Each structure stands twice: as C-alpha cells, then as structure tokens.
C-alpha cells in the first residue's frame, strides 16, 4: 500500500453477458466511477472493479444457438461491457470475468471453506424453474399460460425441475445477519432498502440450493463430479477474487478487503445483503462495509423493456447529447437510490439551464472579460471586500459538504450543493458588475474577476469526478497544470499574472433539430 494513503474499494455488480449494455448498466458503473475518481482526487488509493458474469444455462444455450462453444461466445459478448467502459469514460482498475482461472480457484476455495464449516450439505431440489431468469419460483407466484405452461411474474416460461443439489445452510444465519444490520446500520443503504432486507430475514430464511447438475457451463464443485456451482456462489465471489482471494495474506487483499461499497440495482439487493454476508461469515472472511441499492429508470414514464422496444442505449445518448452532459444528468436528475424517469425534455433542460446558462456562461463571461481587460492574464487582486470573502468562503467550504454526500452516495445532493455555489457566483458577478467597474474602478474590477476565476477553479476541481473531460477543459482555460488538480490543491490560489489561453465555450446550448 502506498505509504500514508488510505484505501478505497468500490465494485459494480458483474453484468450478465446475455444482456446488451443499457442505461441501467451505465448508471450503476457511472456511480462507482464518480466515487472512484472522487476518492483518488481526495488522496485515496482506489480499486474500482467491474466485470461480467459468464456462466449458466442461458449462456450455454445461447452459445449452442450461435453455433460456437460457450467460451468463444462469452469472449465475444463480454467485450460489449468493456466497450461501455470506454464509451462512458469509466476509470475501472480491473475488469473481472467469471471464466478466468483466478476466479475458478477463488470460488472453489470458498466452497471448501463452507464445507469445512459444516454449512454445505447434499440434498435434492424440486421446483418451478425459468431458464431465462435463471430463477426458481413458488407455485403461488406463477400464472397459467395459454398452452397450459407455467409463466413466471417476469413473463418467462417455467419448467418443473428435480435434481440432486448441494445446499447452503442459510436458515442458520438469520440471527447473525440481523446482528450485522444492527451493529452496522449503514450496511444497507438507502434506509428504506435496509428495512426491506431486515423484514425479509426476520420472516425466516430457507436453505439455499447452490449447485446444478442439469447443465455443465460453470465452475466445477470440488470433489463432486457432475455438479457445477450455481450463480450465488459463482457470481458473488468475484468481489474477493479481484483482490487476491484465497491468498488472504496478499498485499491487495489486506489493503482493499473488506470492500467499502458494493453498488447494485435494487433487484439484486437480497443476494448481496443476505446471501453474500452469510457466505463470508461462514467462511471466516470479513463482510463488506456497505451494499448500496439504487433505483431503476423508466423512459418517458414507461417501464423499459425489450418487448416495448424502448431500451435506452448509452451510445445513442452520448452521441446525441455529449458524454459529460449525460453523466451529469444521470446523477443530478434523481435522488440516488430512488427510481427515475429519463425524458428528452429533462436532459435538455439540465443541459441548457444548469450547464450552458449557469456554469458554462459563468466561465465564459469571466474568462472573456479577463482576456479583454486584464491582458489575458490572471488579474492582480486588491484587498478583498466582505462580498468577495463570502464567495471565497462558500467555495472553500464546498469540499467538506460534497465529501459528506459522496460518502453516503448522495450524488444528487453533492451536485445540488456545487450548483448552489455556481448560482452564488452568478449573483456575485451580476451584483459586482465588473463591466461597469472597468470604467469607474479598474482595480476593483480586477479583484472581482480574480475572485470569480478562483471560484471557477475550485468548482471545476470538485466537479471533475462527474464531468472529467469538460472540467479538464475548464481547468486548461485557467492554465492549471494537470499535476495541480487534486483536492489538496484547493488550498492554493490562482497566481496573479499567469497567462491564460483564449477562452472557448464548454457547454453549448442544445437546440432540438426540427423534424
């Protein structure tokens, strides 16, 4: 570990290779990317993990349909998620695939630990199973289809399956899980999701089927020919594989585990907040510090579905609106943790009001005035007046407020606070009217423009995790050296006399093309 640097480990869920990357995948990974970038700027050594879940019956069947072997199939479709990272400018440190040898070794060692602990036993499983969902359903959850077939709530067809299976004694872990939630009240966030999890556990837990014999594409169960591990053990173990498990003495494992945040969609919260900590406690491995479950997006008020044909492709959004504009909108529009609605009107509103009118226009006005009236150099300020100090104090206090919000994954609140200071800077320029001072008091004009330029520098540095490219351009326009853009540099101030390049607009207004 780098001397003196605290560690921070953030993970996305691993994405199922049978999916095509959509707005939900982009949203989860974006949240992790912003956290990772923020922590790096704040002096942390960060490990940011994403990846793909590549085993299971659905993959086996899809590969067969495509006329290729499952490994070749997963090699091809896993690339879609690497491409998403590139498209969205994600800064992940690792990309894990469950078909890698390091992962098979990790899963098998965890399995052996669970066997040694007496928490795995052999039994048989019978139930209604949907291959499409890779899930079992109770009879009470099913409806009769037109041809007499059983249909799951998801619309997937179910078949009756009976097979020999290994089980994990989840039923024995209820009290210990409840104790974990009580002792770590922020283990599950937001608070409403924590209540759901506690209610589920208090309702009584059933033992969990964790192996399959009806298909072969998966991690083999040690010492049990014909059995492969089911998704719970296989997929969840990726988080410890990536930091070196089973080598718990390795520097990476000791540095980064337990994870600081597992970011997940609300549909997979139960696996992460109930099954995963139970597996870890049974194996004698520390539990993660937090599981944060965010909400889902709708599209113009409608549930997103392939059937309806309203799936939102991240590439289409980026092409139409711009990368940093999309990143900003997704984290500003909705309180993180709640469900949100994507609409063209809403994103255009954010782009034109928040970005173009407020922040972009502020920077353009200030830098243009400096270029014209201060010889294109950072102006030399005189003594600060109370209104100058008020704005400088607001920007100086911003980091601690934003840091507190980031530490609870409240991205929308962090951005609201940043924009409050943007708004304060706009009010300040309107009130101070440097264009009038140019004729009446040039020294005061220089002071006002210096205060504004310094405020923009601080705002741009703090906003980098959300809009890295746009803020890099803004900092370039203030001639800030790339080595002076982390949060430690907020305490320094702009050097008067430093030459500035010609200002260019950063956030152009978005104009709808006429049909």
Coordinates of C-alpha atoms in Angstrom, one line a residue:
X1 CA 0.0 0.0 0.0
X2 CA 1.3 3.5 -0.9
X3 CA 2.6 5.0 2.4
X4 CA 0.1 7.2 4.1
X5 CA -2.7 6.7 1.6
X6 CA -6.0 5.2 2.8
X7 CA -7.6 2.5 0.6
X8 CA -11.0 2.5 -1.0
X9 CA -12.6 -0.4 -2.8
X10 CA -15.8 0.1 -4.9
X11 CA -17.5 -2.5 -7.1
X12 CA -20.3 -2.8 -9.6
X13 CA -22.2 -6.0 -9.9
X14 CA -20.8 -8.2 -12.6
X15 CA -23.1 -7.9 -15.7
X16 CA -24.6 -10.9 -17.3
X17 CA -23.2 -11.5 -20.8
X18 CA -26.6 -12.4 -22.3
X19 CA -27.6 -8.7 -21.8
X20 CA -26.8 -5.9 -24.2
X21 CA -25.4 -2.9 -22.2
X22 CA -28.2 -0.4 -21.5
X23 CA -28.8 2.7 -19.3
X24 CA -29.1 0.6 -16.1
X25 CA -25.6 -0.8 -16.6
X26 CA -24.2 2.6 -17.4
X27 CA -25.9 4.2 -14.4
X28 CA -24.5 1.7 -11.8
X29 CA -21.0 1.8 -13.2
X30 CA -21.1 5.7 -13.5
X31 CA -21.9 5.9 -9.8
X32 CA -18.9 3.8 -9.0
X33 CA -16.7 5.7 -11.4
X34 CA -17.6 9.0 -9.8
X35 CA -16.9 7.6 -6.3
X36 CA -13.5 6.2 -7.5
X37 CA -12.5 9.4 -9.2
X38 CA -13.6 11.5 -6.1
X39 CA -11.6 9.3 -3.8
X40 CA -8.5 9.4 -6.0
X41 CA -8.6 13.2 -6.0
X42 CA -9.1 13.1 -2.2
X43 CA -5.8 11.2 -1.7
X44 CA -7.0 7.6 -1.6
X45 CA -5.5 4.5 -3.2
X46 CA -8.6 3.2 -5.1
X47 CA -9.5 -0.2 -6.5
X48 CA -12.6 0.1 -8.8
X49 CA -13.9 -3.2 -10.1
X50 CA -16.4 -4.1 -12.8
X51 CA -16.8 -7.2 -15.0
X52 CA -19.0 -9.9 -16.4
X53 CA -20.9 -12.9 -15.2
X54 CA -20.4 -15.6 -17.9
X55 CA -21.7 -18.9 -16.6
X56 CA -25.1 -20.5 -16.6
X57 CA -27.6 -22.4 -18.6
X58 CA -28.7 -19.4 -20.6
X59 CA -25.2 -18.7 -21.8
X60 CA -24.7 -22.4 -22.7
X61 CA -28.0 -22.4 -24.7
X62 CA -27.2 -19.1 -26.4
X63 CA -23.7 -20.3 -27.4
X64 CA -25.3 -23.5 -28.9
X65 CA -27.8 -21.4 -30.8
X66 CA -24.9 -19.3 -32.2
X67 CA -23.1 -22.5 -33.2
X68 CA -20.0 -21.8 -31.1
X69 CA -18.6 -23.0 -27.8
X70 CA -19.5 -21.2 -24.6
X71 CA -16.0 -19.7 -24.0
X72 CA -15.9 -18.2 -27.5
X73 CA -19.4 -16.9 -27.1
X74 CA -18.5 -15.2 -23.7
X75 CA -15.2 -13.8 -25.1
X76 CA -17.3 -12.0 -27.8
X77 CA -20.1 -10.6 -25.7
X78 CA -18.1 -9.7 -22.7
X79 CA -16.3 -7.2 -25.0
X80 CA -19.6 -5.2 -25.1
X81 CA -19.2 -4.3 -21.5
X82 CA -15.5 -3.3 -22.0
X83 CA -16.7 -1.1 -24.8
X84 CA -19.3 0.5 -22.5
X85 CA -16.5 1.5 -20.1
X86 CA -14.6 3.1 -22.9
X87 CA -17.7 4.9 -24.2
X88 CA -18.6 6.3 -20.8
X89 CA -15.0 7.2 -19.8
X90 CA -15.1 4.8 -16.8
X91 CA -11.8 4.5 -14.8
X92 CA -12.1 1.0 -13.5
X93 CA -8.8 -0.6 -12.3
X94 CA -9.8 -4.1 -13.1
X95 CA -12.3 -6.0 -15.3
X96 CA -13.2 -9.5 -14.0
X97 CA -14.7 -12.3 -15.9
X98 CA -16.0 -15.4 -14.1
X99 CA -14.5 -17.6 -16.7
X100 CA -11.0 -16.7 -15.6
X101 CA -8.8 -19.2 -13.8
X102 CA -8.2 -16.9 -10.9
X103 CA -11.9 -16.8 -10.3
X104 CA -12.5 -20.6 -10.5
X105 CA -9.7 -21.0 -7.9
X106 CA -11.3 -18.4 -5.6
X107 CA -14.8 -20.0 -5.9
X108 CA -13.5 -23.5 -5.2
X109 CA -11.5 -22.4 -2.2
X110 CA -14.6 -20.5 -0.7
X111 CA -16.7 -23.6 -1.3
X112 CA -14.1 -25.8 0.6
X113 CA -14.2 -23.3 3.5
X114 CA -18.0 -23.6 3.6
X115 CA -17.8 -27.4 3.6
X116 CA -15.2 -27.3 6.4
X117 CA -17.5 -25.0 8.4
X118 CA -20.3 -27.6 8.1
X119 CA -22.5 -25.1 6.1
X120 CA -22.9 -27.2 2.9
X121 CA -24.8 -30.4 2.6
X122 CA -26.1 -32.7 -0.2
X123 CA -29.8 -32.9 -0.8
X124 CA -32.2 -32.7 -3.7
X125 CA -34.2 -29.8 -5.2
X126 CA -37.6 -29.8 -6.9
X127 CA -39.3 -26.7 -8.1
X128 CA -40.5 -24.5 -11.0
X129 CA -37.5 -23.1 -12.8
X130 CA -37.3 -20.4 -15.5
X131 CA -34.2 -20.8 -17.7
X132 CA -34.5 -17.2 -19.0
X133 CA -34.4 -15.7 -15.4
X134 CA -32.1 -18.4 -14.0
X135 CA -34.5 -18.4 -11.0
X136 CA -36.9 -20.7 -9.2
X137 CA -40.4 -19.6 -8.4
X138 CA -43.0 -20.8 -5.9
X139 CA -46.3 -22.2 -7.3
X140 CA -48.1 -19.2 -5.8
X141 CA -46.1 -16.8 -8.0
X142 CA -47.0 -18.5 -11.3
X143 CA -49.8 -18.0 -13.8
X144 CA -51.1 -20.4 -16.3
X145 CA -50.1 -19.6 -19.9
X146 CA -52.4 -20.1 -22.9
X147 CA -51.0 -23.6 -23.7
X148 CA -51.0 -24.7 -20.0
X149 CA -47.4 -23.8 -19.4
X150 CA -46.5 -22.1 -16.1
X151 CA -45.5 -18.4 -16.5
X152 CA -43.2 -16.5 -14.0
X153 CA -44.0 -12.9 -13.0
X154 CA -41.3 -11.8 -15.4
X155 CA -43.2 -13.5 -18.3
X156 CA -40.6 -16.3 -18.6
X157 CA -41.8 -19.9 -19.2
X158 CA -41.1 -22.3 -16.2
X159 CA -40.5 -26.0 -16.2
X160 CA -40.6 -28.4 -13.3
X161 CA -37.1 -29.4 -12.3
X162 CA -35.9 -32.1 -9.9
X163 CA -32.2 -32.7 -9.3
X164 CA -29.6 -33.5 -6.8
X165 CA -28.2 -30.3 -5.3
X166 CA -25.8 -29.0 -2.6
X167 CA -27.4 -26.6 -0.2
X168 CA -26.0 -23.8 1.9
X169 CA -27.5 -23.7 5.5
X170 CA -28.8 -20.1 5.1
X171 CA -31.5 -20.9 7.7
X172 CA -28.9 -21.0 10.4
X173 CA -27.7 -17.4 9.7
X174 CA -30.8 -15.3 10.4
X175 CA -29.8 -14.1 13.8
X176 CA -26.2 -13.4 12.9
X177 CA -27.4 -11.4 9.8
X178 CA -29.8 -9.3 11.9
X179 CA -26.9 -8.6 14.4
X180 CA -24.8 -7.4 11.5
X181 CA -27.5 -5.0 10.3
X182 CA -28.0 -3.7 13.9
X183 CA -24.3 -3.2 14.5
X184 CA -23.7 -1.6 11.1
X185 CA -26.8 0.5 10.4
X186 CA -25.2 1.7 7.1
X187 CA -24.5 -1.8 5.9
X188 CA -27.5 -1.4 3.6
X189 CA -28.4 1.9 2.1
X190 CA -30.7 3.7 1.4
X191 CA -32.5 3.2 4.8
X192 CA -35.8 2.0 3.1
X193 CA -33.9 -0.9 1.5
X194 CA -32.3 -1.8 4.8
X195 CA -35.8 -2.1 6.2
X196 CA -36.8 -4.4 3.3
X197 CA -33.8 -6.7 3.9
X198 CA -34.4 -6.9 7.7
X199 CA -38.0 -7.7 7.2
X200 CA -37.1 -10.5 4.7
X201 CA -34.6 -12.0 7.2
X202 CA -37.0 -11.7 10.1
X203 CA -39.5 -13.7 8.0
X204 CA -37.3 -16.7 8.2
X205 CA -34.6 -18.0 5.8
X206 CA -34.7 -21.2 3.9
X207 CA -31.6 -23.1 2.9
X208 CA -30.2 -22.2 -0.5
X209 CA -29.6 -24.5 -3.4
X210 CA -26.1 -23.7 -4.6
X211 CA -25.2 -26.4 -7.3
X212 CA -26.7 -27.7 -10.5
X213 CA -26.4 -31.0 -12.5
X214 CA -28.7 -30.2 -15.4
X215 CA -26.1 -28.2 -17.3
X216 CA -22.3 -28.0 -17.4
X217 CA -21.2 -24.4 -18.1
X218 CA -19.9 -23.2 -14.7
X219 CA -17.3 -23.6 -12.0
X220 CA -17.0 -27.3 -11.1
X221 CA -17.8 -28.1 -7.4
X222 CA -14.7 -29.6 -5.7
X223 CA -14.9 -33.3 -5.2
X224 CA -18.4 -33.6 -6.6
X225 CA -18.3 -34.8 -10.3
X226 CA -21.3 -33.6 -12.3
X227 CA -22.0 -30.6 -10.1
X228 CA -21.3 -27.0 -11.0
X229 CA -21.7 -24.0 -8.8
X230 CA -25.0 -22.1 -9.1
X231 CA -24.9 -18.3 -9.7
X232 CA -25.0 -17.3 -6.0
X233 CA -21.5 -18.6 -5.1
X234 CA -20.0 -18.1 -8.6
X235 CA -21.1 -14.5 -9.2
X236 CA -20.8 -13.0 -5.7
X237 CA -17.3 -14.4 -5.2
X238 CA -15.9 -12.1 -7.9
X239 CA -15.5 -9.3 -5.4
X240 CA -12.9 -11.2 -3.4
X241 CA -11.3 -12.9 -6.4
X242 CA -10.3 -9.5 -7.7
X243 CA -8.3 -8.6 -4.6
X244 CA -6.5 -11.9 -4.5
X245 CA -8.6 -14.4 -2.6
X246 CA -7.8 -17.1 -1.5
X247 CA -4.4 -15.5 -0.7
X248 CA -5.6 -13.5 2.3
X249 CA -2.1 -12.5 3.2
X250 CA -1.5 -10.8 -0.2
X251 CA -1.0 -7.1 -0.1
X252 CA -4.1 -6.4 -2.3
X253 CA -6.4 -8.4 -0.1
X254 CA -5.1 -6.9 3.1
X255 CA -5.3 -3.4 1.6
X256 CA -8.7 -3.4 -0.1
X257 CA -10.9 -6.0 1.7
X258 CA -13.5 -5.5 3.1
X259 CA -14.9 -3.5 0.2
X260 CA -16.2 -0.1 1.0
X261 CA -19.2 -0.2 -1.3
X262 CA -20.9 -2.8 -3.4
X263 CA -23.1 -0.8 -5.8
X264 CA -26.1 -2.8 -7.0
X265 CA -29.5 -2.4 -8.6
X266 CA -32.4 -2.9 -6.2
X267 CA -33.4 -6.2 -7.9
X268 CA -30.3 -8.0 -6.7
X269 CA -30.1 -6.5 -3.2
X270 CA -31.2 -9.7 -1.5
X271 CA -28.3 -11.7 -2.9
X272 CA -25.8 -9.0 -1.8
X273 CA -27.2 -8.1 1.6
X274 CA -28.4 -11.6 2.7
X275 CA -26.6 -14.5 0.9
X276 CA -23.2 -12.8 0.4
X277 CA -22.5 -11.8 4.0
X278 CA -23.8 -15.2 5.2
X279 CA -21.3 -17.0 2.9
X280 CA -18.5 -14.7 4.0
X281 CA -19.2 -15.1 7.8
X282 CA -19.4 -18.9 7.3
X283 CA -16.0 -18.9 5.6
X284 CA -14.4 -16.6 8.2
X285 CA -14.0 -13.7 5.8
X286 CA -14.9 -10.1 6.8
X287 CA -18.1 -8.7 5.4
X288 CA -18.2 -5.6 3.1
X289 CA -18.8 -2.3 4.7
X290 CA -21.8 -1.3 2.6
X291 CA -24.3 -2.5 -0.1
X292 CA -26.0 0.4 -1.8
X293 CA -29.1 -0.4 -3.9
X294 CA -30.1 2.2 -6.4
X295 CA -33.4 2.5 -8.3
X296 CA -34.5 1.9 -11.8
X297 CA -35.0 4.2 -14.8
X298 CA -38.2 4.5 -16.8
X299 CA -38.3 6.0 -20.3
X300 CA -40.7 8.9 -20.8
X301 CA -42.8 7.5 -18.0
X302 CA -42.9 3.9 -19.4
X303 CA -41.2 0.8 -17.9
X304 CA -38.2 0.0 -20.1
X305 CA -38.5 -3.4 -21.8
X306 CA -37.1 -5.1 -24.9
X307 CA -40.7 -6.1 -25.8
X308 CA -41.9 -2.5 -25.9
X309 CA -38.7 -1.5 -27.7
X310 CA -37.8 1.5 -25.5
X311 CA -34.5 0.3 -24.2
X312 CA -32.1 3.2 -23.9
X313 CA -28.7 2.6 -25.4
X314 CA -25.9 4.6 -23.8
X315 CA -24.1 5.1 -27.1
X316 CA -27.3 6.8 -28.5
X317 CA -27.4 9.2 -25.5
X318 CA -23.7 10.1 -25.8
X319 CA -23.9 10.7 -29.5
X320 CA -27.0 12.9 -29.2
X321 CA -26.2 14.9 -26.0
X322 CA -22.5 14.6 -25.3
X323 CA -20.7 12.3 -22.7
X324 CA -20.3 14.7 -19.8
X325 CA -23.8 16.1 -20.2
X326 CA -25.2 12.5 -19.9
X327 CA -23.0 11.7 -16.9
X328 CA -24.2 14.9 -15.2
X329 CA -27.9 14.4 -16.0
X330 CA -28.0 10.8 -14.7
X331 CA -26.5 11.7 -11.3
X332 CA -28.3 15.1 -10.9
X333 CA -31.8 14.4 -12.0
X334 CA -32.9 11.8 -9.4
X335 CA -32.1 11.4 -5.7
X336 CA -29.7 8.4 -5.9
X337 CA -31.5 5.4 -4.6
X338 CA -34.9 6.4 -6.0
X339 CA -36.4 5.4 -9.3
X340 CA -36.1 7.9 -12.0
X341 CA -37.6 8.8 -15.4
X342 CA -35.5 9.6 -18.4
X343 CA -37.0 12.2 -20.7
X344 CA -35.5 14.2 -23.6
X345 CA -37.1 17.3 -22.1
X346 CA -35.5 16.8 -18.7
X347 CA -32.0 16.2 -20.1
X348 CA -32.2 19.2 -22.5
X349 CA -33.4 21.3 -19.6
X350 CA -30.4 20.3 -17.4
X351 CA -28.0 20.9 -20.3
X352 CA -29.3 24.3 -21.2
X353 CA -30.1 25.7 -17.7
X354 CA -27.6 24.1 -15.4
X355 CA -24.7 23.6 -17.8
X356 CA -24.9 26.2 -20.5
X357 CA -26.7 29.1 -18.7
X358 CA -25.3 28.7 -15.3
X359 CA -21.8 27.1 -15.2
X360 CA -20.7 27.4 -18.8
X361 CA -21.9 31.0 -19.1
X362 CA -20.3 32.0 -15.8
X363 CA -16.9 30.7 -17.0
X364 CA -17.3 32.2 -20.5
X365 CA -18.2 35.7 -19.1
X366 CA -15.4 35.8 -16.6
X367 CA -12.6 34.4 -18.9
X368 CA -13.7 36.6 -21.8
X369 CA -13.6 39.7 -19.6
X370 CA -10.1 38.7 -18.3
X371 CA -8.9 38.2 -21.9
X372 CA -10.2 41.6 -22.9
X373 CA -9.5 43.7 -19.9
X374 CA -6.6 42.1 -18.0
X375 CA -4.2 41.4 -20.8
X376 CA -5.3 37.7 -20.9
X377 CA -3.6 37.1 -17.5
X378 CA -4.9 36.1 -14.1
X379 CA -5.7 39.6 -12.6
X380 CA -3.9 41.0 -9.6
X381 CA -6.5 41.4 -6.7
X382 CA -6.5 44.3 -4.2
X383 CA -7.8 43.9 -0.6
X384 CA -10.9 41.6 -0.5
X385 CA -14.3 43.2 0.5
X386 CA -16.9 41.2 2.5
X387 CA -18.8 40.1 -0.6
X388 CA -15.6 38.7 -2.1
X389 CA -14.8 36.8 1.1
X390 CA -18.4 35.4 1.2
X391 CA -18.0 33.8 -2.2
X392 CA -14.4 32.6 -1.5
X393 CA -15.6 31.1 1.8
X394 CA -18.5 29.3 0.1
X395 CA -16.2 27.7 -2.4
X396 CA -13.6 26.8 0.4
X397 CA -16.3 25.1 2.5
X398 CA -17.7 23.2 -0.5
X399 CA -15.4 20.2 -0.4
X400 CA -16.3 19.1 3.1
X401 CA -20.0 19.2 2.3
X402 CA -19.6 17.3 -1.0
X403 CA -17.3 14.8 0.7
X404 CA -20.0 14.0 3.3
X405 CA -22.6 13.5 0.5
X406 CA -20.2 11.3 -1.6
X407 CA -19.5 9.1 1.5
X408 CA -23.2 8.3 1.6
X409 CA -23.6 8.0 -2.2
X410 CA -25.8 11.1 -2.3
X411 CA -24.6 12.3 -5.7
X412 CA -27.6 14.5 -6.5
X413 CA -27.1 16.3 -3.1
X414 CA -23.4 16.8 -3.8
X415 CA -24.3 18.3 -7.3
X416 CA -27.0 20.5 -5.8
X417 CA -24.5 22.0 -3.4
X418 CA -22.0 22.6 -6.1
X419 CA -24.6 24.4 -8.2
X420 CA -25.6 26.5 -5.2
X421 CA -22.1 27.9 -5.3
X422 CA -22.3 28.3 -9.1
X423 CA -25.5 30.3 -8.6
X424 CA -23.8 32.4 -5.8
X425 CA -21.0 33.2 -8.2
X426 CA -23.5 34.3 -10.9
X427 CA -25.3 36.5 -8.3
X428 CA -22.0 37.9 -7.3
X429 CA -20.9 38.9 -10.9
X430 CA -24.3 40.4 -11.5
X431 CA -24.1 42.5 -8.3
X432 CA -20.5 43.5 -8.7
X433 CA -20.9 44.3 -12.4
X434 CA -17.2 44.2 -13.4
X435 CA -18.2 45.6 -16.9
X436 CA -19.2 48.9 -15.1
X437 CA -16.1 48.8 -12.8
X438 CA -13.9 48.7 -16.0
X439 CA -14.6 52.4 -16.4
X440 CA -15.1 53.5 -12.8
X441 CA -12.6 51.4 -10.8
X442 CA -10.3 49.1 -12.8
X443 CA -8.5 47.8 -9.7
X444 CA -11.8 46.7 -8.2
X445 CA -12.8 45.1 -11.5
X446 CA -9.5 43.1 -11.3
X447 CA -10.3 42.0 -7.8
X448 CA -13.8 40.9 -8.7
X449 CA -12.6 38.9 -11.8
X450 CA -9.8 37.3 -9.6
X451 CA -12.4 36.1 -7.1
X452 CA -14.6 34.7 -9.8
X453 CA -11.7 33.0 -11.6
X454 CA -10.6 31.4 -8.3
X455 CA -14.2 30.3 -7.6
X456 CA -14.4 28.7 -11.0
X457 CA -11.1 26.9 -10.4
X458 CA -12.4 25.4 -7.2
X459 CA -15.7 24.5 -8.7
X460 CA -14.0 22.8 -11.7
X461 CA -11.7 20.8 -9.5
X462 CA -14.5 19.5 -7.3
X463 CA -16.8 18.7 -10.3
X464 CA -14.1 16.6 -12.1
X465 CA -15.4 13.2 -10.9
X466 CA -18.7 13.8 -12.6
X467 CA -17.6 15.6 -15.8
X468 CA -13.9 14.8 -16.2
X469 CA -13.4 16.0 -19.8
X470 CA -15.4 19.2 -19.5
X471 CA -13.7 20.2 -16.2
X472 CA -10.3 19.3 -17.7
X473 CA -11.1 21.9 -20.5
X474 CA -12.2 24.4 -17.9
X475 CA -9.0 24.0 -15.9
X476 CA -6.9 24.2 -19.1
X477 CA -8.6 27.6 -19.7
X478 CA -7.4 28.7 -16.3
X479 CA -3.8 27.4 -17.1
X480 CA -4.0 24.9 -14.2
X481 CA -1.2 22.4 -14.5
X482 CA -2.5 18.8 -14.7
X483 CA -0.5 18.0 -11.6
X484 CA -2.4 20.6 -9.6
X485 CA -5.9 19.4 -9.9
X486 CA -6.4 17.2 -6.9
X487 CA -8.3 18.3 -3.8
X488 CA -5.1 19.0 -1.9
X489 CA -4.5 21.9 -4.4
X490 CA -7.8 23.6 -3.5
X491 CA -5.9 25.3 -0.6
X492 CA -3.7 27.1 -3.0
X493 CA -4.9 30.1 -5.0
X494 CA -4.5 31.3 -8.6
X495 CA -1.2 33.0 -9.3
X496 CA -1.8 36.6 -10.5
X497 CA -0.1 37.3 -13.8
X498 CA -0.3 33.8 -15.1
X499 CA -1.1 33.9 -18.8
X500 CA -4.5 32.4 -19.9
X501 CA -5.4 30.9 -23.3
X502 CA -8.2 32.2 -25.4
X503 CA -11.5 31.2 -23.8
X504 CA -13.8 28.8 -25.6
X505 CA -17.4 27.8 -24.7
X506 CA -17.5 24.5 -22.8
X507 CA -21.2 23.8 -22.6
X508 CA -23.0 24.9 -25.8
X509 CA -26.8 25.2 -25.7
X510 CA -28.6 22.2 -27.1
X511 CA -31.1 23.1 -29.8
X512 CA -33.6 20.5 -30.9
X513 CA -33.3 19.7 -34.6
X514 CA -36.6 20.4 -36.4
X515 CA -38.3 17.3 -37.8

